[in-house]
Every structure is written in structure tokens, then in C-alpha cells.
mmCIF file of C-alpha atoms in Angstrom:
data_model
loop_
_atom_site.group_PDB
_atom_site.id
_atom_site.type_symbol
_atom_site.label_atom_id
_atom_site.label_comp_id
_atom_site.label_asym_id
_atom_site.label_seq_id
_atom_site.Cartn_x
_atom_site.Cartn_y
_atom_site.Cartn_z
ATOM 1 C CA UNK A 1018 72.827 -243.277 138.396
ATOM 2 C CA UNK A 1019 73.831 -241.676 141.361
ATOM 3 C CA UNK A 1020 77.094 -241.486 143.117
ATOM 4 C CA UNK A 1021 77.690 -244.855 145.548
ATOM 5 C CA UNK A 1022 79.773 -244.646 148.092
ATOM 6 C CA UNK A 1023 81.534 -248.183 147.161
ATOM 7 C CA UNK A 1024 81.791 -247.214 143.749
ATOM 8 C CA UNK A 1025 83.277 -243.871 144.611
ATOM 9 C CA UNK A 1026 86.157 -245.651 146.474
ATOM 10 C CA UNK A 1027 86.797 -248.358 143.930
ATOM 11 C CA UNK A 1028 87.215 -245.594 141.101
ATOM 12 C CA UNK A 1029 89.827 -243.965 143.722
ATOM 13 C CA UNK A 1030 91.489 -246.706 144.179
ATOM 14 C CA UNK A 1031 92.647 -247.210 141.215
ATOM 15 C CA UNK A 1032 93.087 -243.000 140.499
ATOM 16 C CA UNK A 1033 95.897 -242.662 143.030
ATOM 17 C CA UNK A 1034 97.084 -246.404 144.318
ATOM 18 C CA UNK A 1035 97.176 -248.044 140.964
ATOM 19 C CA UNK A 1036 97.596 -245.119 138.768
ATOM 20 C CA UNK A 1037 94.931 -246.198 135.995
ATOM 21 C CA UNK A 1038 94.332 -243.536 133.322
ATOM 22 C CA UNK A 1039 90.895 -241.081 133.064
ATOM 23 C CA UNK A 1040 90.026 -243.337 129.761
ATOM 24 C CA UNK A 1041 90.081 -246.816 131.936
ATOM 25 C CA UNK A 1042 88.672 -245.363 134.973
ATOM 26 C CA UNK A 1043 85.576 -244.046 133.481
ATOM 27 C CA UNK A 1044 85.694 -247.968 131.215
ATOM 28 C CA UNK A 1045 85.123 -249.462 134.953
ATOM 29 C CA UNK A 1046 82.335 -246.861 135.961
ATOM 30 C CA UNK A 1047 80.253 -247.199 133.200
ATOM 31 C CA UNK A 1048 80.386 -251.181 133.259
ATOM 32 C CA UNK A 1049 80.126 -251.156 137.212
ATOM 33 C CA UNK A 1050 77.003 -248.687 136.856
ATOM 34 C CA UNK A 1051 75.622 -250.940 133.791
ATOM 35 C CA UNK A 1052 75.638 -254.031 136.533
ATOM 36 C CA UNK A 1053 74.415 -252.177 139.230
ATOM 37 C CA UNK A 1054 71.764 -251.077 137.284
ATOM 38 C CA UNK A 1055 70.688 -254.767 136.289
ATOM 39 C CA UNK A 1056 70.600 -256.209 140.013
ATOM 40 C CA UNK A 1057 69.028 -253.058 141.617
ATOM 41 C CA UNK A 1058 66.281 -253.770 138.862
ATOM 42 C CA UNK A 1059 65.847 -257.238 139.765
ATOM 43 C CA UNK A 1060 65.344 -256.530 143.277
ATOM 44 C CA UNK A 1061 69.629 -257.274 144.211
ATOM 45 C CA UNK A 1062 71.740 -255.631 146.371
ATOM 46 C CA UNK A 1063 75.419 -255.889 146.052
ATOM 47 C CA UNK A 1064 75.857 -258.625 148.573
ATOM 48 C CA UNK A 1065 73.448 -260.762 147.246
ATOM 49 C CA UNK A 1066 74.831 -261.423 143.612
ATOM 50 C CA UNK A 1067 75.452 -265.051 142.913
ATOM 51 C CA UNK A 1068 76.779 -267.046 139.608
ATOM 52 C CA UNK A 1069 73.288 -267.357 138.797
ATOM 53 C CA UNK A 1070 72.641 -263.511 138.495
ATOM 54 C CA UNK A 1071 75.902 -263.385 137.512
ATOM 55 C CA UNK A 1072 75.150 -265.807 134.673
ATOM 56 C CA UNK A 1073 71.265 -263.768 134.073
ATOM 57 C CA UNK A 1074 73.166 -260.381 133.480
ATOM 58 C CA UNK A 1075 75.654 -261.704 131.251
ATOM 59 C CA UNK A 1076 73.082 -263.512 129.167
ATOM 60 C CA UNK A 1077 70.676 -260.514 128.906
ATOM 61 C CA UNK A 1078 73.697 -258.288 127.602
ATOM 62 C CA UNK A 1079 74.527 -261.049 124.916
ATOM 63 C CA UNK A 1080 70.742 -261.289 123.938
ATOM 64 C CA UNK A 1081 71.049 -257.312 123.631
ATOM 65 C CA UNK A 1082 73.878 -257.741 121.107
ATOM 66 C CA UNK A 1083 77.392 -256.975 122.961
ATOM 67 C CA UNK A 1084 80.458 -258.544 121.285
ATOM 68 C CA UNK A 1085 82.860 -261.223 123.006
ATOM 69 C CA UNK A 1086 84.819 -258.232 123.621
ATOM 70 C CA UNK A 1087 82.233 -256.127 125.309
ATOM 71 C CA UNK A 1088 81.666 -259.457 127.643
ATOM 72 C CA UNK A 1089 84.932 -259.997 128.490
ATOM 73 C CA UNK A 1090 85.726 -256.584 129.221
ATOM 74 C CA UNK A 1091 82.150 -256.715 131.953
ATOM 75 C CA UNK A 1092 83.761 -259.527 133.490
ATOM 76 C CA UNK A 1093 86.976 -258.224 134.365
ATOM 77 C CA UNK A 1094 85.492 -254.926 135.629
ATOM 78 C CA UNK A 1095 83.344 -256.579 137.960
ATOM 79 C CA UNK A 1096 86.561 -259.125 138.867
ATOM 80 C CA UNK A 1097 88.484 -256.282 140.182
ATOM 81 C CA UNK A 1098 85.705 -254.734 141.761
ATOM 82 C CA UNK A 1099 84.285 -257.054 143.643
ATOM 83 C CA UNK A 1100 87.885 -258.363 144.841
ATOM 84 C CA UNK A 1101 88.071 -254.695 145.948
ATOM 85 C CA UNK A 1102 84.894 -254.883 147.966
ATOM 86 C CA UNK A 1103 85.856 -258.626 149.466
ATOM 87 C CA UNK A 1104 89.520 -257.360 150.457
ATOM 88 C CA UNK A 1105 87.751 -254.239 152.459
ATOM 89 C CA UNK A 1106 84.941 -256.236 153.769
ATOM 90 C CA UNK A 1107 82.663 -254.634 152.028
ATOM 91 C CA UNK A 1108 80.703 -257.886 151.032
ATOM 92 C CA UNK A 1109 81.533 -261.392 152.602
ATOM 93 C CA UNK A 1110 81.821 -263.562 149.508
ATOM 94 C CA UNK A 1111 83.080 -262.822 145.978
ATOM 95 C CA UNK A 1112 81.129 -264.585 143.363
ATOM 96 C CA UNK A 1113 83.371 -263.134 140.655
ATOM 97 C CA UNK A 1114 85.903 -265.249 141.960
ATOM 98 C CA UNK A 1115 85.394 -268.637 139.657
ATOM 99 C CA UNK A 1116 84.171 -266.764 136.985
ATOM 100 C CA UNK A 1117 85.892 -266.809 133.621
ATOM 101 C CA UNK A 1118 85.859 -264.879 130.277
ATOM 102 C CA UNK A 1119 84.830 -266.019 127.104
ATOM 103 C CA UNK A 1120 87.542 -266.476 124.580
ATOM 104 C CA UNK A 1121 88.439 -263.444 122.990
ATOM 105 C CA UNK A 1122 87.444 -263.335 119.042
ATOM 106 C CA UNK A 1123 90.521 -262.451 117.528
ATOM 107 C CA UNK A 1124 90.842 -259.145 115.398
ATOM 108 C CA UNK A 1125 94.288 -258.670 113.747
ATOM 109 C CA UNK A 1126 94.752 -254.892 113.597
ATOM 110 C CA UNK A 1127 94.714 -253.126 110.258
ATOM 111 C CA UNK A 1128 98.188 -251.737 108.806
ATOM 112 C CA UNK A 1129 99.214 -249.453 106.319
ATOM 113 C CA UNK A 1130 101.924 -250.973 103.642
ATOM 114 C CA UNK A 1131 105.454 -248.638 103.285
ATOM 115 C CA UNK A 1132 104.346 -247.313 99.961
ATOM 116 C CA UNK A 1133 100.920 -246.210 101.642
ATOM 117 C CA UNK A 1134 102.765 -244.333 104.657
ATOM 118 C CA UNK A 1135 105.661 -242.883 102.255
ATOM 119 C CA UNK A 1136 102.800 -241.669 99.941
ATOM 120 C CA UNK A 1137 100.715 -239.922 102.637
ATOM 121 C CA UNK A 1138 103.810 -238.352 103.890
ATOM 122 C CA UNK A 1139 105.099 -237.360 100.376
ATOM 123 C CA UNK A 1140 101.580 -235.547 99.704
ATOM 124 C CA UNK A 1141 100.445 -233.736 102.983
ATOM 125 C CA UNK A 1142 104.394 -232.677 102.759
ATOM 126 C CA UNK A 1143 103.088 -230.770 99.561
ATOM 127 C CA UNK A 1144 100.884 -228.665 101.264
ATOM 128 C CA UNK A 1145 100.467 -224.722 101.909
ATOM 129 C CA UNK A 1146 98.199 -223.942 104.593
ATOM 130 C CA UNK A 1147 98.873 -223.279 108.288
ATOM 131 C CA UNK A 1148 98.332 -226.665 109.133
ATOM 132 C CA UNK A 1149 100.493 -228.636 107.178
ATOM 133 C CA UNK A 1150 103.729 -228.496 109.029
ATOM 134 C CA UNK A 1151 101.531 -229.328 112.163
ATOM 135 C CA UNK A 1152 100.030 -232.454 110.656
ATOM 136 C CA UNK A 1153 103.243 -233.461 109.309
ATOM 137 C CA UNK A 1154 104.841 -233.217 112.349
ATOM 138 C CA UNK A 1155 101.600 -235.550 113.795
ATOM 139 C CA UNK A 1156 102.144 -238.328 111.053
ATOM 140 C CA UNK A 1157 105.877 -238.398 111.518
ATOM 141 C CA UNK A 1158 105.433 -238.967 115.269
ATOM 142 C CA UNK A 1159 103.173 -241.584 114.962
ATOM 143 C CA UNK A 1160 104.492 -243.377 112.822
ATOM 144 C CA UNK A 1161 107.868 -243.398 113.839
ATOM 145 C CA UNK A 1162 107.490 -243.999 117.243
ATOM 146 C CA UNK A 1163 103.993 -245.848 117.902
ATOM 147 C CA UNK A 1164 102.709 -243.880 120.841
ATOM 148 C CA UNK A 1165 99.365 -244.257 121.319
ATOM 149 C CA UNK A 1166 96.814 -240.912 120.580
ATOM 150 C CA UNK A 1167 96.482 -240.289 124.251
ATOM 151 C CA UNK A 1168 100.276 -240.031 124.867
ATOM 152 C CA UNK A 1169 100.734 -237.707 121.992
ATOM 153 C CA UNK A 1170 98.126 -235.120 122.574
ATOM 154 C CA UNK A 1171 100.279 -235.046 126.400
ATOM 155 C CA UNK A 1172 103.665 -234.852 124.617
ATOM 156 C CA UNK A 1173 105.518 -231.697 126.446
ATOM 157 C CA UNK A 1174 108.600 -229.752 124.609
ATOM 158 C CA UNK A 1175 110.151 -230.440 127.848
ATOM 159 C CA UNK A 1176 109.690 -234.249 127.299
ATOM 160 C CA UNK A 1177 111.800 -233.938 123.853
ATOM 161 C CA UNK A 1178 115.205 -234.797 123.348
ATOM 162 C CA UNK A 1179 115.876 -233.762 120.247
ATOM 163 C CA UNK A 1180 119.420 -233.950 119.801
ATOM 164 C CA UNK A 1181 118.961 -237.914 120.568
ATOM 165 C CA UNK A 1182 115.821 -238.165 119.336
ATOM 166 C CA UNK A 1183 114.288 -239.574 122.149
ATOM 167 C CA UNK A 1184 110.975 -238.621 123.929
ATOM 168 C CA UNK A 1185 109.673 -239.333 127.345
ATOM 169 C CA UNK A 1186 106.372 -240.821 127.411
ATOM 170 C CA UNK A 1187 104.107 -241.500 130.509
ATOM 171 C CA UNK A 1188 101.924 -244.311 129.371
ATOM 172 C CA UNK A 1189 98.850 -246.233 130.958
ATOM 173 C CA UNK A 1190 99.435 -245.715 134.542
ATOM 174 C CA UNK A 1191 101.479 -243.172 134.459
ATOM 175 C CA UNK A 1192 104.534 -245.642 133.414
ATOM 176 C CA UNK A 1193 107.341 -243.851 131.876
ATOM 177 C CA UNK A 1194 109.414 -245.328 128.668
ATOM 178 C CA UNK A 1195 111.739 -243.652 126.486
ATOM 179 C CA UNK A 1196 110.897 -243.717 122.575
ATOM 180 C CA UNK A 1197 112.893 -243.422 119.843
ATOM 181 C CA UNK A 1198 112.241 -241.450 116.981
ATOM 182 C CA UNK A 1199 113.819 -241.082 113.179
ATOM 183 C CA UNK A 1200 116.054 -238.655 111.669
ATOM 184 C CA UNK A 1201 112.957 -237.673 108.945
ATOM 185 C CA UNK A 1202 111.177 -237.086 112.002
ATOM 186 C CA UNK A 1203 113.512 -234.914 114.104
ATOM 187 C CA UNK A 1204 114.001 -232.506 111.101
ATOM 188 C CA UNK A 1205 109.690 -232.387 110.910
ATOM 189 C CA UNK A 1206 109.822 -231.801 114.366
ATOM 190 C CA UNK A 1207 112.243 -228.675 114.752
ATOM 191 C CA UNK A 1208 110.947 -226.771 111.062
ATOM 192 C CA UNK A 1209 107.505 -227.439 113.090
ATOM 193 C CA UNK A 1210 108.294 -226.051 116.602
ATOM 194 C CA UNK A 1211 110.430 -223.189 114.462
ATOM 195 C CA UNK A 1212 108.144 -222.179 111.885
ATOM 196 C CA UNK A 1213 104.177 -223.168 113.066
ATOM 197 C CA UNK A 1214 103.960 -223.928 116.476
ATOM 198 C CA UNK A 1215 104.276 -220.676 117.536
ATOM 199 C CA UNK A 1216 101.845 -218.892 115.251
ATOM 200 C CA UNK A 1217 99.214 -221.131 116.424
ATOM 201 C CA UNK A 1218 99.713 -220.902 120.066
ATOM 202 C CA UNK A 1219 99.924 -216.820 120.022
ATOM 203 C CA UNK A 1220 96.601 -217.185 118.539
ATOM 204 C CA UNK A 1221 95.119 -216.641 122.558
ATOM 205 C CA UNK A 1222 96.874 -215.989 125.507
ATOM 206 C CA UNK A 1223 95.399 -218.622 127.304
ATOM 207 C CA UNK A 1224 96.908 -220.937 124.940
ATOM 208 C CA UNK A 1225 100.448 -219.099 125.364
ATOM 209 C CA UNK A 1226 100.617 -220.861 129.086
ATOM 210 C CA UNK A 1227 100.663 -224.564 128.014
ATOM 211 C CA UNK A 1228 103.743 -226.205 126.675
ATOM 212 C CA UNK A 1229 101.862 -229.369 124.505
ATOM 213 C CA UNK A 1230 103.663 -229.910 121.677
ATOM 214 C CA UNK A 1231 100.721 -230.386 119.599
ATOM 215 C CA UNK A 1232 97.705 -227.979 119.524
ATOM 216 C CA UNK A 1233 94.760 -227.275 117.494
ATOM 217 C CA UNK A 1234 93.769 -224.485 114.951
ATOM 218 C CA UNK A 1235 93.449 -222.178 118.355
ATOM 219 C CA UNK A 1236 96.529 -222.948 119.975
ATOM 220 C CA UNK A 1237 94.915 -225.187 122.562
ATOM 221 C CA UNK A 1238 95.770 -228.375 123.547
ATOM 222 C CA UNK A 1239 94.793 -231.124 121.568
ATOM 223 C CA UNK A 1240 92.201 -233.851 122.776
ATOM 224 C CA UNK A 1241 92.062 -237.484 121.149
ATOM 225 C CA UNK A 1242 88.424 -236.579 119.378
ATOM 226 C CA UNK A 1243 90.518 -233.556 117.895
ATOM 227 C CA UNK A 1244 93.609 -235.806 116.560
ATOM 228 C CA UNK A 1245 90.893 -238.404 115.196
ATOM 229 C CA UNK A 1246 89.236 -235.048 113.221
ATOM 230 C CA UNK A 1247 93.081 -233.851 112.567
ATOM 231 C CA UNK A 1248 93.690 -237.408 110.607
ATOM 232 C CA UNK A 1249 90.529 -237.290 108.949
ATOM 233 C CA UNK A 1250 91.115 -234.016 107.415
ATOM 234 C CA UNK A 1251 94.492 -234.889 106.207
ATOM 235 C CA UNK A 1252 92.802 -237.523 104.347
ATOM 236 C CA UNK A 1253 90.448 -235.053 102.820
ATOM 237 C CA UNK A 1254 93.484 -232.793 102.105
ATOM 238 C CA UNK A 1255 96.309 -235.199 100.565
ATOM 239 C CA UNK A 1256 93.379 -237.545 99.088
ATOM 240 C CA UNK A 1257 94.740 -240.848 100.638
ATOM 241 C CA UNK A 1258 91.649 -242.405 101.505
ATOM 242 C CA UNK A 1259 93.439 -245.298 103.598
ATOM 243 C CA UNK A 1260 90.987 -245.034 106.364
ATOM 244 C CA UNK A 1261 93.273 -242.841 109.115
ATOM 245 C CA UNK A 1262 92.827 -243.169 112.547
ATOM 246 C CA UNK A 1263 95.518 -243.195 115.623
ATOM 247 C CA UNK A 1264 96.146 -246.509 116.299
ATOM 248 C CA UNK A 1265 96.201 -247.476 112.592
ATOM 249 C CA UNK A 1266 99.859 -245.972 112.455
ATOM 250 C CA UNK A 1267 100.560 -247.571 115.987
ATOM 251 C CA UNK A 1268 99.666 -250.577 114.239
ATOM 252 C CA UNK A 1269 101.632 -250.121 111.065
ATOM 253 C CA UNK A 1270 105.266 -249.194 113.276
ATOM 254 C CA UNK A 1271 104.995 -252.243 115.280
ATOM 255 C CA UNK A 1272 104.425 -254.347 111.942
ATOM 256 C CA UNK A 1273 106.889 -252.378 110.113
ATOM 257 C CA UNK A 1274 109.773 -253.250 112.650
ATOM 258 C CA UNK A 1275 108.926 -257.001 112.867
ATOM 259 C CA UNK A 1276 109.352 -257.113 109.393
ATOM 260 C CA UNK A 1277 112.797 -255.462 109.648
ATOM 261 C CA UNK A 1278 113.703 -258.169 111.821
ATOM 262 C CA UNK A 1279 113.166 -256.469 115.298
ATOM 263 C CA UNK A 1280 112.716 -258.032 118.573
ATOM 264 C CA UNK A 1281 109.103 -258.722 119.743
ATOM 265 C CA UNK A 1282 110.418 -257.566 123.317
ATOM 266 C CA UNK A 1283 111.993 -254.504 121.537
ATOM 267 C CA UNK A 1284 109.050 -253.702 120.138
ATOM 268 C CA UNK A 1285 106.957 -254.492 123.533
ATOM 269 C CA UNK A 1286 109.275 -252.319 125.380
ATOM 270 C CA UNK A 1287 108.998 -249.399 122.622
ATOM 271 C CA UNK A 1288 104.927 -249.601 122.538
ATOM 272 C CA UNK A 1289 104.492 -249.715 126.070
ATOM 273 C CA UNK A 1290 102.736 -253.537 126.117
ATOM 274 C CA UNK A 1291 102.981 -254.922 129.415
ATOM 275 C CA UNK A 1292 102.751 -258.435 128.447
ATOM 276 C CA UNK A 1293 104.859 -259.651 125.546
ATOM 277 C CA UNK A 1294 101.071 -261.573 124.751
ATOM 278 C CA UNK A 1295 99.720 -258.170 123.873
ATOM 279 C CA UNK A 1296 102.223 -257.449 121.359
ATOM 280 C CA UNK A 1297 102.086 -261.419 119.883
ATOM 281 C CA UNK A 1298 99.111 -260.766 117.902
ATOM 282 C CA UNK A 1299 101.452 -258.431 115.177
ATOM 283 C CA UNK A 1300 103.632 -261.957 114.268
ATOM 284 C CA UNK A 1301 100.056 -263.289 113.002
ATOM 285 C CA UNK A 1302 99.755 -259.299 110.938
ATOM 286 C CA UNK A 1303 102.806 -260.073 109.320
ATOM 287 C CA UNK A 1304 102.599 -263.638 108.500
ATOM 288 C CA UNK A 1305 99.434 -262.611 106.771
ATOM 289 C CA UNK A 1306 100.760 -259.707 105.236
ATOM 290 C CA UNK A 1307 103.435 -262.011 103.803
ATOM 291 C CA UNK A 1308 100.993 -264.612 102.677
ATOM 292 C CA UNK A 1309 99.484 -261.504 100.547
ATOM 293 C CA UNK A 1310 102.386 -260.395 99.271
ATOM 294 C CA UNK A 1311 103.355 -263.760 98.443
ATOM 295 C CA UNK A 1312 99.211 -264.160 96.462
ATOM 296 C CA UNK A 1313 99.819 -261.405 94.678
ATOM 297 C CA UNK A 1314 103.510 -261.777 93.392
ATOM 298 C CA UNK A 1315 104.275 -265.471 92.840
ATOM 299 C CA UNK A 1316 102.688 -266.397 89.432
ATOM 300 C CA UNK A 1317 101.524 -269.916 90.168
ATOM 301 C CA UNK A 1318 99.639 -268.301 93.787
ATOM 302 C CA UNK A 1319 96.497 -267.506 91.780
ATOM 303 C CA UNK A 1320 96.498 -270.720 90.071
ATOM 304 C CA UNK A 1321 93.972 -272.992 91.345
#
């Protein structure tokens, strides 16, 4: 589709007044240009949508197959946007205004149990090849401090504290939060930066100018498709088939600390959640987790 003018200044809008990342900015354009796409086929223009083609789109996206999720997410696209083109007087009525989502279906994240993360890091620990420190260094960090995969490819040396084992990370919106790491972790960290980091950045001199922390095989920055590739190779590597992927660890160092008994607005705070609902829905992971444990250990459980 080509460029609209209102579209244009929505998806600058929220670029440089609200700050939105590159991921949820191009989220909104796609859904906005999926819309647009559906009224301008009907015959629509932008000031003539209604509840009722409101209501025609939304049903002709659920007869294609999207999920809840994929609904909901629609919705509050074209919520925001159209408040956007009502505030500048773009259009002179906001039909998105009484509108409202479909209940969520509710998908507890996966985790990884201790034994699972303390075997992963004992194996890919054993390993030889230029990588290993690097991937190490990946799986500490992820673990121990729950960033997500698009704040650790944009990790900086110079946002590293190592000596309180702290880093500085600039979440969605360019929020900053501080993040605590472990001891295991600081040592994986330095013996990395020491010992590998360098030989891979030398590799070009174009790579030589950034100061990421982690880079690939070339010495170039990392991207989130390469850190995705980067997890599934260490499960080809170490042989722990547990399914890797960024957000699994995210998932399995919020669970880990409610377990230990940490505060849910700790742990909010630490993985960057702005509301405290957001980071609810890992009190249901570990209830469940415990009703496992408790299935598999208590000899009468498995009675029926």
C-alpha cells in the first residue's frame, strides 16, 4: 500500500512524542494498512467507518482464522489511531470509541525447571569452539536478569557496571531501569569480554566501531532473528532439546524469583512490566508448576 499522509503522521507520533519502539511501530502499520485495505475495498473512506464496518472487518478476519489475540491486538491499533485522527480533526467522529476487545484467551508462558537451566549451562560451559564463551555469556544474561531479546542485542559495554553488577537497560519506549545480575554471571561476563569478544569483533573493521556487547560470528551486531538462530544452535551443540527461544528464559527468571519468595512489584520493576497485571499471569505459572511438582511427588497424587 502506499504511503498516506495520516498514516505517516500517526506512525510519527508515536516515533518521537511517545517513544514506541521500531518492533511496535511497524505492529500498528501493518494492522492500520490491513484495515485500510478492507474499507478502501468496500468502497470506505476513513471518515465513513461505522460500528457496522467496524463489526464487517472484524468478522471477516475471524472467518479468515486470526486468534483472540490477533483481534484484540486490531482493535487497539485502530483505538489509538483513530483517537489520533479525532484529536487533530482529521475525521469528526471516532467510531472506535465504544468499541471493546474480546477477552484475551489466556496462555501461561512456558518455563524451564532449575535442573533444566543448570544443565544447559553446565554443558554449553563444556564447549571448545569460538563461540562458546559468547553463548555462555548470552544464557547467563538472560537468565539472570530477564531482559527481553531486543534489549540484549542493544546492551553497550558502556551500559555495564560490572563491579555492581548492574546494567542499564532502555526498554519499550526508551524507558530506562537498572537490572541486576548474578555473581556466576559477572565472572561469564568479564572471561567473555577478556578472552572472545575481541577476536570476534577484529574479525572486520567495520565491526571494530560498535561497542554491542554481543555480536555475531562476524563481529557485527546482533539482531533478534540472529539470537533466536544463536539459541537454536546451542541446542544443537549441548543437546538440550528444551525448545530455546528468548523469552523462554525471560519467562523462567520471573518464575524462578516468585518461587524464591520475591515481590511481584520487584519482579515488575526488574522486567520492565508497566502494569503489575502484566506480570500477574507468572503467580498462575507457579501455582501450576507447584500443582506438578506436587502430581508427581506425593504418592497418593496419582491415585484415582
Amino acid at each position: 500500500m502506499n504511503n498516506i499522509k495520516e498514516i505517516d503522521e500517526f506512525l510519527e507520533f508515536l516515533k518521537y512524542v511517545l517513544n514506541y519502539s521500531e518492533n511496535t511501530i511497524s505492529s500498528y502499520e501493518r494492522d492500520i494498512n490491513i484495515f485500510y485495505k478492507y474499507i478502501f475495498s468496500e468502497g470506505y473512506d476513513v471518515g465513513d467507518v461505522d460500528l457496522t464496518i467496524i463489526r464487517s472487518f472484524l468478522n471477516k478476519e475471524i472467518e479468515r482464522g486470526i486468534s483472540k489475540k490477533t483481534c484484540c491486538r486490531y482493535i487497539a491499533a485502530l483505538k489509538h489511531f483513530y483517537s489520533f485522527l479525532f484529536e487533530n480533526k482529521i475525521i469528526k467522529n471516532n467510531p472506535f470509541a465504544f468499541v471493546h476487545s474480546p477477552k484475551k484467551e489466556i496462555r501461561y508462558p512456558h518455563f524451564l525447571y532449575l535442573e533444566q537451566v543448570e544443565n544447559l549451562l553446565d554443558k554449553n560451559s563444556k564447549r571448545t569452539d569460538e563461540l562458546a564463551l559468547r553463548d555462555q555469556c548470552i544464557l547467563e544474561l538472560l537468565y539472570s536478569s530477564g531482559v527481553r531479546a531486543s534489549e540484549l542485542i542493544n546492551i553497550k559495554l558502556s551500559d555495564i557496571d560490572l563491579r555492581n553488577r548492574t546494567i542499564t537497560i532502555f526498554g519499550k519506549g526508551r524507558k530506562e531501569r537498572l537490572v541486576p545480575f548474578s555473581k556466576s554471571c559477572q565472572l561469564t561476563i568479564k572471561d567473555y569480554v577478556s578472552n572472545s569478544r575481541d577476536k570476534l569483533v577484529n574479525k572486520s573493521i567495520e565491526a571494530s566501531t560498535h561497542d554491542y556487547l554481543f555480536v555475531n560470528s562476524n563481529g557485527m551486531k546482533l539482531t533478534t532473528r540472529g539470537l533466536e538462530y544463536i539459541l537454536k544452535e546451542i541446542e544443537t551443540k549441548t543437546g538440550c532439546n528444551y525448545g530455546l527461544y528468548p523469552h523462554l528464559l525471560r519467562h523462567t527468571f520471573a518464575t524462578h524469583l516468585l518461587e524464591g519468595g520475591a515481590d511481584l512489584r520487584v519482579i515488575q520493576e526488574l522486567l520492565g512490566h508497566e502494569s503489575l497485571d502484566t506480570t500477574q499471569i507468572y503467580t498462575h505459572v507457579s501455582e501450576e508448576a507447584m500443582k506438578n511438582q506436587f502430581e508427581t511427588a506425593h504418592p497418593r497424587a496419582k491415585k484415582k
